[in-house]
Short mmCIF file of C-alpha atoms and ligand atoms in Angstrom, two decimals:
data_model
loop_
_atom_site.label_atom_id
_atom_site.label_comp_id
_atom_site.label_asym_id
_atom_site.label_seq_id
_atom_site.Cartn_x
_atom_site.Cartn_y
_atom_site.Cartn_z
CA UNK A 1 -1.62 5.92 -75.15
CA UNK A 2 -3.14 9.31 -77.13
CA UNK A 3 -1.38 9.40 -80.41
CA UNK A 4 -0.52 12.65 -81.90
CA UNK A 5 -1.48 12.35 -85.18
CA UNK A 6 -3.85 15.10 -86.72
CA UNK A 7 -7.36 14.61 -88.28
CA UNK A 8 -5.20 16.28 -91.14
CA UNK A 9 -2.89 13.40 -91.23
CA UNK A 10 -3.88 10.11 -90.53
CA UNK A 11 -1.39 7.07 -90.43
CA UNK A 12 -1.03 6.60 -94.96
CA UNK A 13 0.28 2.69 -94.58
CA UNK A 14 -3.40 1.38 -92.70
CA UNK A 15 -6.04 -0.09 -95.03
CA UNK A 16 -9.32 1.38 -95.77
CA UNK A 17 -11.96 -1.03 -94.28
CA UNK A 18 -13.32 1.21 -91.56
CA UNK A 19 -16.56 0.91 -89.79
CA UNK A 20 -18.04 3.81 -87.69
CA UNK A 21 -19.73 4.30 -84.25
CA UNK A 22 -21.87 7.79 -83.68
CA UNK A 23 -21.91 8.65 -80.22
CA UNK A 24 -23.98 11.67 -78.37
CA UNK A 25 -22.31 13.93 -76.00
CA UNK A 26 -22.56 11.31 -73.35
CA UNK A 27 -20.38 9.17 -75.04
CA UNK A 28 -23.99 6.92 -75.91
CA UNK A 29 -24.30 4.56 -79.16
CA UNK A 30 -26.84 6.99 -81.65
CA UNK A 31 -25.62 5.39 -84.65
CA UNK A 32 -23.29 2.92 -86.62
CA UNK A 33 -22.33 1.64 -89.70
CA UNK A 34 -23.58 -2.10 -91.49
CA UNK A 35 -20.37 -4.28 -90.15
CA UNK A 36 -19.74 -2.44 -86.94
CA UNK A 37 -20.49 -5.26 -84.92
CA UNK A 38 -17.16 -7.07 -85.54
CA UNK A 39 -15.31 -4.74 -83.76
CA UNK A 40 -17.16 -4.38 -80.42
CA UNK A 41 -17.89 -6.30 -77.50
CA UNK A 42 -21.00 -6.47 -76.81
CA UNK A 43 -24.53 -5.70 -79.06
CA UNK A 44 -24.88 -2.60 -80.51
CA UNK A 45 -28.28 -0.89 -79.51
CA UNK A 46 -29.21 2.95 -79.00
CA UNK A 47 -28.00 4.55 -75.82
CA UNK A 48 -25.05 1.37 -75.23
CA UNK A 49 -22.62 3.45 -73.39
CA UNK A 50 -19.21 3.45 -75.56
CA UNK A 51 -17.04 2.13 -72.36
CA UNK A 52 -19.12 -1.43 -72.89
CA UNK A 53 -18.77 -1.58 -76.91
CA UNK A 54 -15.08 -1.17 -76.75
CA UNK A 55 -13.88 -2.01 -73.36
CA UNK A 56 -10.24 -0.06 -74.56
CA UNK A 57 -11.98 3.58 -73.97
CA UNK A 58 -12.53 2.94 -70.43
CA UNK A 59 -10.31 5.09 -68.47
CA UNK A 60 -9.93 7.67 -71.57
CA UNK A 61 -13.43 9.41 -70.63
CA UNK A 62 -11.44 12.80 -69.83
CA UNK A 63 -9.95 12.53 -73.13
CA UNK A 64 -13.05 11.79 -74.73
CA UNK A 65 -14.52 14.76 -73.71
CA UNK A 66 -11.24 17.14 -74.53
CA UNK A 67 -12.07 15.71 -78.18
CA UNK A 68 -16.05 16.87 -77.88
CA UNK A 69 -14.97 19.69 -76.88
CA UNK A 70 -12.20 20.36 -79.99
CA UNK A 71 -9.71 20.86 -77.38
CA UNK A 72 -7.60 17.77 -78.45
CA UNK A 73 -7.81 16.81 -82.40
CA UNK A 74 -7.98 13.42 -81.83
CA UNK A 75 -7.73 10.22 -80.19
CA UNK A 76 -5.93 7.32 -81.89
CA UNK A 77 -5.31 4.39 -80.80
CA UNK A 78 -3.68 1.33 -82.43
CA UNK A 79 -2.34 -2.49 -81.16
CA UNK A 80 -0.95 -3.05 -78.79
CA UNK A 81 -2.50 -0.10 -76.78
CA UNK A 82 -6.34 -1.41 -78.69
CA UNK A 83 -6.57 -5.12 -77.77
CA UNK A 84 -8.15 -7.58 -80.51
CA UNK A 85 -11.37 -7.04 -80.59
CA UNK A 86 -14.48 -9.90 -80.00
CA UNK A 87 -13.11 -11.59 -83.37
CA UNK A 88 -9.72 -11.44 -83.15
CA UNK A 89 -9.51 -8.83 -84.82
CA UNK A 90 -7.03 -6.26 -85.38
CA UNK A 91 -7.93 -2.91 -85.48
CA UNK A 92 -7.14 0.92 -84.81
CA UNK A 93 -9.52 2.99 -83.15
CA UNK A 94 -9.81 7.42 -83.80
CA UNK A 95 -12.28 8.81 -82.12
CA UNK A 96 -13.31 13.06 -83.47
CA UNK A 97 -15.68 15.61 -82.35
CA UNK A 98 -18.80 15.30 -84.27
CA UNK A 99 -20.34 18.69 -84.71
CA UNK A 100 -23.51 17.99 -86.14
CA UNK A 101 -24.55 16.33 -82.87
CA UNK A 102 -22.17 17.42 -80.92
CA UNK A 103 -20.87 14.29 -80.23
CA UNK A 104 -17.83 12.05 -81.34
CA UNK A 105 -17.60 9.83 -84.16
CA UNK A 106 -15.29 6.48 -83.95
CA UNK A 107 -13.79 5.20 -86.63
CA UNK A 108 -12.71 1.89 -86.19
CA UNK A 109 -10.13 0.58 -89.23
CA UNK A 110 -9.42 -2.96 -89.67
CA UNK A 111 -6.11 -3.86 -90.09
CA UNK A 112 -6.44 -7.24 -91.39
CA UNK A 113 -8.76 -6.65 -94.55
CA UNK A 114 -6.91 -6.33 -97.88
CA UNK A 115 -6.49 -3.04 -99.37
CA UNK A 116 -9.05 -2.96 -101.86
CA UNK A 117 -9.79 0.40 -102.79
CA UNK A 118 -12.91 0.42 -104.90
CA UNK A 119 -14.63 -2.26 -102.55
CA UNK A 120 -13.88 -0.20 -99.68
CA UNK A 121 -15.19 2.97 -101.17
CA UNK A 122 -18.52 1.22 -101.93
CA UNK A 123 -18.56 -0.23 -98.65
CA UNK A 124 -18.15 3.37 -97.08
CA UNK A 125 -20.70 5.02 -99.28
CA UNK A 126 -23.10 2.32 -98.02
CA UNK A 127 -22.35 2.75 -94.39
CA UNK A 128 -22.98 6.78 -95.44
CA UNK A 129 -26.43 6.05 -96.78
CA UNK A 130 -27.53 4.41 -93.57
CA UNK A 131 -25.80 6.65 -91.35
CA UNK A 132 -27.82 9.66 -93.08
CA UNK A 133 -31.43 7.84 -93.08
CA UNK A 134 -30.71 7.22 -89.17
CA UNK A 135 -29.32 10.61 -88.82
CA UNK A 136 -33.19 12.35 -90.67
CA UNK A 137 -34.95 9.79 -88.04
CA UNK A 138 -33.27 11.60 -85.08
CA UNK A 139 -33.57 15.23 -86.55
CA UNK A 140 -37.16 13.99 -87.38
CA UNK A 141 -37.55 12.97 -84.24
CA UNK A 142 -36.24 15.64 -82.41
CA UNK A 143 -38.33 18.02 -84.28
CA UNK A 144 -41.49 16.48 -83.10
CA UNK A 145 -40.15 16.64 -79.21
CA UNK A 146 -39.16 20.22 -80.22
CA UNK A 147 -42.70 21.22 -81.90
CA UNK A 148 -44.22 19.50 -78.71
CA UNK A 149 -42.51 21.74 -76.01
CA UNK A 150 -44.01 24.67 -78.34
CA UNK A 151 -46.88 23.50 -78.09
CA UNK A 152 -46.85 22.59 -74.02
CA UNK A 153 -45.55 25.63 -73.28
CA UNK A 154 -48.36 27.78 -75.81
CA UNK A 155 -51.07 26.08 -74.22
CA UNK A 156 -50.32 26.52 -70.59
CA UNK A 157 -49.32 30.13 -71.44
CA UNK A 158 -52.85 30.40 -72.50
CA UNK A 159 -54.15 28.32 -70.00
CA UNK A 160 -53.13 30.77 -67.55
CA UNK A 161 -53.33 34.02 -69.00
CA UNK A 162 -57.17 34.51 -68.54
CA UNK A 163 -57.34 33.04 -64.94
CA UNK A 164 -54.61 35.56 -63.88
CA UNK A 165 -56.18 38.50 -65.94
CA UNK A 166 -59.30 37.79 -63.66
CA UNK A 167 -57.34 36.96 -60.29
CA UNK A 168 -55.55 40.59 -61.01
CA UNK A 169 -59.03 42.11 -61.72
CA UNK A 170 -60.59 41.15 -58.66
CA UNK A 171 -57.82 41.63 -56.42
CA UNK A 172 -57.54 45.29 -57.86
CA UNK A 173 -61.06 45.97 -56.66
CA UNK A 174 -60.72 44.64 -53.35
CA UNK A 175 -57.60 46.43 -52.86
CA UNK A 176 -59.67 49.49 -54.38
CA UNK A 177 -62.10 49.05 -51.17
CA UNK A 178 -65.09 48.08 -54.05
CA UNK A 179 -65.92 45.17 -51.56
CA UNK A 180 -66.13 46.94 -48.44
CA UNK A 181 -63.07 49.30 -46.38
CA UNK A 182 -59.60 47.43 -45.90
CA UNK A 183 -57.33 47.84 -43.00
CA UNK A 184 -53.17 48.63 -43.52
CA UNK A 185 -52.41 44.93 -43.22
CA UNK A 186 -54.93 43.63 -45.25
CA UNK A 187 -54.33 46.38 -48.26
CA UNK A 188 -50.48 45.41 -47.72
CA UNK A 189 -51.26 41.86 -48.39
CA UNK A 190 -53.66 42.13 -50.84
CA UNK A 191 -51.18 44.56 -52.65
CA UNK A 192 -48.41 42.34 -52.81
CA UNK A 193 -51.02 39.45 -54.40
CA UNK A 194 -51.45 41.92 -56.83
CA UNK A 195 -47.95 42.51 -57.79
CA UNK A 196 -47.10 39.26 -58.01
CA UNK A 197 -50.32 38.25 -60.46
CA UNK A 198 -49.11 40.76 -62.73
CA UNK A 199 -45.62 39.28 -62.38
CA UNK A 200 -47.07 35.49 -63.45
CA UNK A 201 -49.12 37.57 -66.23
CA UNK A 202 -45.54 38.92 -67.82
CA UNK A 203 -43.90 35.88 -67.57
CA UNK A 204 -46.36 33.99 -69.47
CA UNK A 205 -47.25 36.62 -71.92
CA UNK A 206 -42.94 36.50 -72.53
CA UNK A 207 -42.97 32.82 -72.83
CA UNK A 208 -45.56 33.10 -75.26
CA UNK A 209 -43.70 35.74 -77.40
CA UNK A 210 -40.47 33.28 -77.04
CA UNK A 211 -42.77 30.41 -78.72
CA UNK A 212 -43.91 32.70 -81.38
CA UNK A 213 -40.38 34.08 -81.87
CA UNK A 214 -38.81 30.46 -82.17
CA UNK A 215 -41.43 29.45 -84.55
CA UNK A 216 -41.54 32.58 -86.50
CA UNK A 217 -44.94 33.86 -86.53
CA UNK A 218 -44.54 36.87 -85.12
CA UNK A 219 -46.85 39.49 -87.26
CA UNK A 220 -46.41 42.63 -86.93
CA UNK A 221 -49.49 45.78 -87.78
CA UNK A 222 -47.25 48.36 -89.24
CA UNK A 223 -48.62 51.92 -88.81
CA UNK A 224 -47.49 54.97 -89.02
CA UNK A 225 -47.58 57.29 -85.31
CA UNK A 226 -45.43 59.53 -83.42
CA UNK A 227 -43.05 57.65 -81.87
CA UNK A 228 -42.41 60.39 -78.85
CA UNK A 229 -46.06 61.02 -78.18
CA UNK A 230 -46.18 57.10 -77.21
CA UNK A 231 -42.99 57.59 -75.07
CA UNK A 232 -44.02 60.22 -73.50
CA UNK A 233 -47.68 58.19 -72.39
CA UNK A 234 -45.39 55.01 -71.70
CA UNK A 235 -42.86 57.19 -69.30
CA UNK A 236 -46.38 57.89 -67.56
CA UNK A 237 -46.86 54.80 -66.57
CA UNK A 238 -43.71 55.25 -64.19
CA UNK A 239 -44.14 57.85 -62.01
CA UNK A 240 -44.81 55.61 -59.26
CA UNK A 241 -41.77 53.74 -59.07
CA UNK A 242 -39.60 56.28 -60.66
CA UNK A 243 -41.07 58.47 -57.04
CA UNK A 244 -40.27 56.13 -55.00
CA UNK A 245 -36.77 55.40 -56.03
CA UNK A 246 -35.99 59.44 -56.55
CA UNK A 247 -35.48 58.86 -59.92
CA UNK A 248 -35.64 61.56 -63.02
CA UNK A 249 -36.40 60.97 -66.09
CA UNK A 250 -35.87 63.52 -69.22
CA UNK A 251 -35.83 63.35 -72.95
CA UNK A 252 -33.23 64.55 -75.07
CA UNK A 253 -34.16 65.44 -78.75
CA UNK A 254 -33.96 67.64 -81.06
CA UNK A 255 -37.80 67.72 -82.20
CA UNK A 256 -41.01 67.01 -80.59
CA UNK A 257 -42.34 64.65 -83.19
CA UNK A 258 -40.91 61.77 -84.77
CA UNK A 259 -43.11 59.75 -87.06
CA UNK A 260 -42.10 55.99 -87.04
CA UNK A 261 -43.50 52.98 -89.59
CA UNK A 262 -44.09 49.99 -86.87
CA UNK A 263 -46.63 48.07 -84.97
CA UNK A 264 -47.35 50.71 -81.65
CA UNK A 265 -48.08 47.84 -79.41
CA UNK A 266 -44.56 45.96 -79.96
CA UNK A 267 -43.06 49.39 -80.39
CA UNK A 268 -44.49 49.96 -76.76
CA UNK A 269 -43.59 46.53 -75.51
CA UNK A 270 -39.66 47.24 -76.65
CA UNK A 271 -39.54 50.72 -75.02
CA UNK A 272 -41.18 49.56 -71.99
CA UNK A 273 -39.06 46.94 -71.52
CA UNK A 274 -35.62 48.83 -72.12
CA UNK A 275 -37.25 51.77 -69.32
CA UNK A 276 -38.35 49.22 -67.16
CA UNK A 277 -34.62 48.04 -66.91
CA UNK A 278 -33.08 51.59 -66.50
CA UNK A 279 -35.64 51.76 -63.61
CA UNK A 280 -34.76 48.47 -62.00
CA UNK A 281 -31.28 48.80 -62.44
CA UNK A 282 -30.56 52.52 -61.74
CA UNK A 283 -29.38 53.64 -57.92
CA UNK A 284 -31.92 55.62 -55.96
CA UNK A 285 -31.52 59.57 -56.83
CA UNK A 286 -30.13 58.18 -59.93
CA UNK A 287 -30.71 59.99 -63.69
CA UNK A 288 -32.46 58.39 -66.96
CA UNK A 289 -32.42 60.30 -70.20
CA UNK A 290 -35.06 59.49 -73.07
CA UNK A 291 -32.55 60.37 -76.24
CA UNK A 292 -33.83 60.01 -80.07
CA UNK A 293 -32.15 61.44 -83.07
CA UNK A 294 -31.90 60.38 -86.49
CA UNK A 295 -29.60 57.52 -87.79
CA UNK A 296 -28.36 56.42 -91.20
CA UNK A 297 -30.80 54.03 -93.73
CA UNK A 298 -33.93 56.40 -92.56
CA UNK A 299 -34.15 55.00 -89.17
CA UNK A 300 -35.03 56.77 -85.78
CA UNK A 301 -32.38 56.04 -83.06
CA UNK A 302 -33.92 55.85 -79.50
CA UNK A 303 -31.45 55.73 -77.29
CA UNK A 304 -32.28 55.00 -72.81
CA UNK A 305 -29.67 55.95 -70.98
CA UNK A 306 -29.25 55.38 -67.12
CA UNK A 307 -26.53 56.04 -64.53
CA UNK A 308 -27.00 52.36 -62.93
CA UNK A 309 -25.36 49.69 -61.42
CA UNK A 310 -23.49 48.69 -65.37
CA UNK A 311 -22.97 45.45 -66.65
CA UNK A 312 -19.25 43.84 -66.69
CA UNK A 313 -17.97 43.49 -70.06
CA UNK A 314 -18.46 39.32 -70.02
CA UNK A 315 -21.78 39.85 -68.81
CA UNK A 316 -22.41 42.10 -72.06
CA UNK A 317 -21.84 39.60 -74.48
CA UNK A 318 -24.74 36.88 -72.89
CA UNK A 319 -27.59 39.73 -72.76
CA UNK A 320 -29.42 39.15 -75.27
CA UNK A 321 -29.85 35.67 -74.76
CA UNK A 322 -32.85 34.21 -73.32
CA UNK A 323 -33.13 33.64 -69.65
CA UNK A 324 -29.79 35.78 -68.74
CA UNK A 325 -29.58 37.28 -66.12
CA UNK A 326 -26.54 39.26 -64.99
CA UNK A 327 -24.67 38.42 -61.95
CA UNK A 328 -25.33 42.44 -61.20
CA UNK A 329 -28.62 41.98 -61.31
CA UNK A 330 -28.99 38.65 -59.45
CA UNK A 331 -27.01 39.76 -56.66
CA UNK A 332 -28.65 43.27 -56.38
CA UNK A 333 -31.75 41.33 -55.20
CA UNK A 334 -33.81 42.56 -58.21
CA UNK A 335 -36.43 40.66 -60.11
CA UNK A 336 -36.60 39.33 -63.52
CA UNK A 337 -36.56 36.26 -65.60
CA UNK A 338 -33.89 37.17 -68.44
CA UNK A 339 -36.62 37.16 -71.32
CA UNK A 340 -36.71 40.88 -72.26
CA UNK A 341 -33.58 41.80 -73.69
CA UNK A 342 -34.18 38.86 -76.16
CA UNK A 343 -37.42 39.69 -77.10
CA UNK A 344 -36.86 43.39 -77.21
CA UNK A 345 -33.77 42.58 -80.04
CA UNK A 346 -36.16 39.73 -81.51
CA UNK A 347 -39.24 42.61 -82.12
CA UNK A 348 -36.59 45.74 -82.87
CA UNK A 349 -35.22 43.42 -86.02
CA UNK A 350 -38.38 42.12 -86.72
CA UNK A 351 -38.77 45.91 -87.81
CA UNK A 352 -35.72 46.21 -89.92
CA UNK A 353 -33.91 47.35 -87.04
CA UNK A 354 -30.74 47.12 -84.58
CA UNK A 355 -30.35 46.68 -80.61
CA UNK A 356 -27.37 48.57 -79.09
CA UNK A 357 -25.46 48.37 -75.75
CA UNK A 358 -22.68 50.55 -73.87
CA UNK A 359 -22.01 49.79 -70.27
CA UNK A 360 -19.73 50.03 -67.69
CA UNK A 361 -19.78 48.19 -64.63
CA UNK A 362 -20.69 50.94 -61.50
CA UNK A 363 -20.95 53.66 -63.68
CA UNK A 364 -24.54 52.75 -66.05
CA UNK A 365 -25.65 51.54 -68.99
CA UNK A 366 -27.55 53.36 -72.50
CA UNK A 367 -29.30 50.56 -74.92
CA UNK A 368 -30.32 51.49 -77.98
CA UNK A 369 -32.39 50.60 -81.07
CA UNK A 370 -33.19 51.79 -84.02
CA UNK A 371 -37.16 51.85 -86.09
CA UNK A 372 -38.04 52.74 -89.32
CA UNK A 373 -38.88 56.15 -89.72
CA UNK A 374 -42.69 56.67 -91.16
CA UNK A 375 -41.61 59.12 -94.28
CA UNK A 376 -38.21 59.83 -95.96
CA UNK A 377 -37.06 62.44 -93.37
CA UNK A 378 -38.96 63.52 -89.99
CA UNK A 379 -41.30 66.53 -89.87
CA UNK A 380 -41.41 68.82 -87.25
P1 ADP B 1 -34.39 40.73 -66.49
O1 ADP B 1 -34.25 42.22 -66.30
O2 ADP B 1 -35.77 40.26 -66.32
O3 ADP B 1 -33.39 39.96 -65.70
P2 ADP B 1 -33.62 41.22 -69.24
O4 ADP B 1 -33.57 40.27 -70.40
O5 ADP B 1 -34.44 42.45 -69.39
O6 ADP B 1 -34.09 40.35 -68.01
O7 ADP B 1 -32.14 41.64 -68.90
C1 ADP B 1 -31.13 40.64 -68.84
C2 ADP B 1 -30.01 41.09 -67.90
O8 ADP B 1 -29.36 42.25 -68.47
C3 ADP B 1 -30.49 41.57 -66.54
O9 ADP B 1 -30.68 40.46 -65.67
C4 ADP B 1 -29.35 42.47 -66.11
O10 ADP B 1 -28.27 41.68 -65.64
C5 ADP B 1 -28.89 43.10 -67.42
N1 ADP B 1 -29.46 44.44 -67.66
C6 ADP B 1 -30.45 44.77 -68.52
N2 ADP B 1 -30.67 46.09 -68.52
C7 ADP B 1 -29.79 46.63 -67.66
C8 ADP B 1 -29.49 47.97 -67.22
N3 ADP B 1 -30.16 49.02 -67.69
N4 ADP B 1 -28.50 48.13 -66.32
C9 ADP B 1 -27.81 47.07 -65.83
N5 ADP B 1 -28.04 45.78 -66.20
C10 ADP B 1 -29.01 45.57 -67.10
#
């Protein structure tokens, strides 16, 4: 039976002599306290599912997880419903949501041992300490398997870059008939080889800004440059697709110079990725504007605006998160991997800025972010 007291307010008449059991989100032993062992049925080692230390949770696994989850406060359960444990002993069993982890923690009280309020308390502090020094060994640990994935994934990032850069070279000069003339097919094939090089070349220079994200050594080379010259050269390096999907593409400002403080090749990187999605995402014949105008705290606004397929309001709220990807985009067929958005917003704040999005499902989307403008106010 699931008792209905709160966290709040536990039963007041029950002695203190409570022992605890730290479990991971799989309901799996991670931790207890010095006497635990009294109370459970078989021996306590790392990883001992819960179900086999105390034989009474079996059949309460949905519960356990409504508890993870903070969707029920509590589980309590006291004799008759929680049998004697291995020694005869009496005792009451709460089991709570263990943020931290993100696990449960179960307290197990005995209900035999004499009140003794000061012996208890040291008792508890005890159980504390060693709870704590097994809790640092975990984060320890888990901060040497998470400094190890950094490194796995830097490496083969690297690894692969300069094989790819050289695959992409050569195939550019075949396809550029350096190595003799190519027939339809064998440009169409060697084409698409091509594409998809450069594809494995963004996804591992992205997974390598990720890693340097995460571990915060991003640097940036701060300069100051005209932040709608370089649009205008990046919005160059469209035409092709933005021809062959009948797109235009126009700017909207007020001047024809804006001088921005900020590194110009992450400055590049955050407005090619934010045109790059108005591209992919926009309907053939479809319109993108280019808007920048100035914003409060000295900042340049740059604002990409696009009459696309939207993004649902749920979807809007996951964006920025790494690997995302909409369920627009995944069932328009369109490729991606769900890295940009989070390492545009990483880069923009890295600059003392802000990431912005509007949407509406069917109808488009404008994202914007803001930069640091180079001088007090712009020039002309
Ligand atoms: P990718 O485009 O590679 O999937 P991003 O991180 O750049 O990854 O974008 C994440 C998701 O945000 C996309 O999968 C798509 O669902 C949505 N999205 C981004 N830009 C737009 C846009 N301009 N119009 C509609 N959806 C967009």
């Amino acid at each position: 039976m699931i008792n209905d007291h709160s966290p709040l307010n536990p039963p007041t008449k029950e002695p203190l002599g409570i022992e605890t059991l730290l479990l991971d989100a799989h309901c799996q032993l991670t931790g207890w306290s010095a006497r635990a062992a009294r109370f459970v049925s078989a021996t306590l080692k790392l990883a001992e599912p819960v179900q086999t230390l105390l034989p009474v949770l079996a059949g309460y696994e949905a519960s356990l997880e409504q508890v993870r989850r903070g969707q029920l406060p509590q589980l309590y359960l006291s004799p008759p419903d929680c049998p004697k444990g291995e020694a005869g002993l009496n005792f009451s069993l709460t089991v709570l949501t263990y943020p931290p982890t993100g696990g449960l923690v179960c307290l197990l009280t005995d209900l035999n041992e004499p009140n003794r309020p000061e012996e208890n308390l040291r008792q508890q502090r005890e159980d504390l300490d060693i709870l704590r020094k097994q809790l640092d060994l975990q984060t320890a640990r888990l901060e040497e398997l998470s400094q190890l994935k950094a490194n796995f994934v830097s490496m083969t990032s690297h690894e692969l870059r300069s094989p790819l850069t050289s695959l992409k070279g050569f195939l550019d000069l075949v396809i550029e008939g350096v190595a003799g003339p190519l027939n339809d097919e064998q440009h169409r094939f060697l084409k698409l080889a091509s594409n998809n090089t450069q594809r494995l070349t963004k996804l591992t220079g992205d997974l390598m800004d990720i890693e340097r994200i995460e571990s915060g050594s991003i640097s940036l080379n701060l300069q100051d440059f005209d932040f709608y010259g370089l649009a205008q050269v990046i919005v160059g390096n469209f035409q092709v697709p933005l021809r062959e999907r009948n797109l235009t593409l126009v700017f909207d400002a007020r001047l024809r110079h804006y001088d921005v403080n900020a590194d110009i090749d992450r400055a590049e990187q955050i407005l090619t990725n934010l045109i790059s999605n108005a591209v992919k995402y926009s309907q053939p014949h479809g319109r993108i504007v280019i808007g920048f105008e100035e914003a409060p705290s000295n900042m340049l606004l740059t604002r990409i605006e696009d009459c696309g397929i939207g993004i649902s309001e749920a979807d809007q709220k996951k964006l920025f998160q790494r690997f995302f990807r909409g369920a627009n985009a995944s069932s328009g067929g369109s490729r991606g991997n769900g890295l940009g958005l989070s390492i545009t917003r990483a880069l923009v704040e890295r600059h003392g800025g802000e990431v912005g999005v509007k949407s509406t499902l069917g109808e488009g989307s404008t994202f914007s972010f803001t930069l640091p403008f180079a001088v007090p106010t712009a020039t002309e």
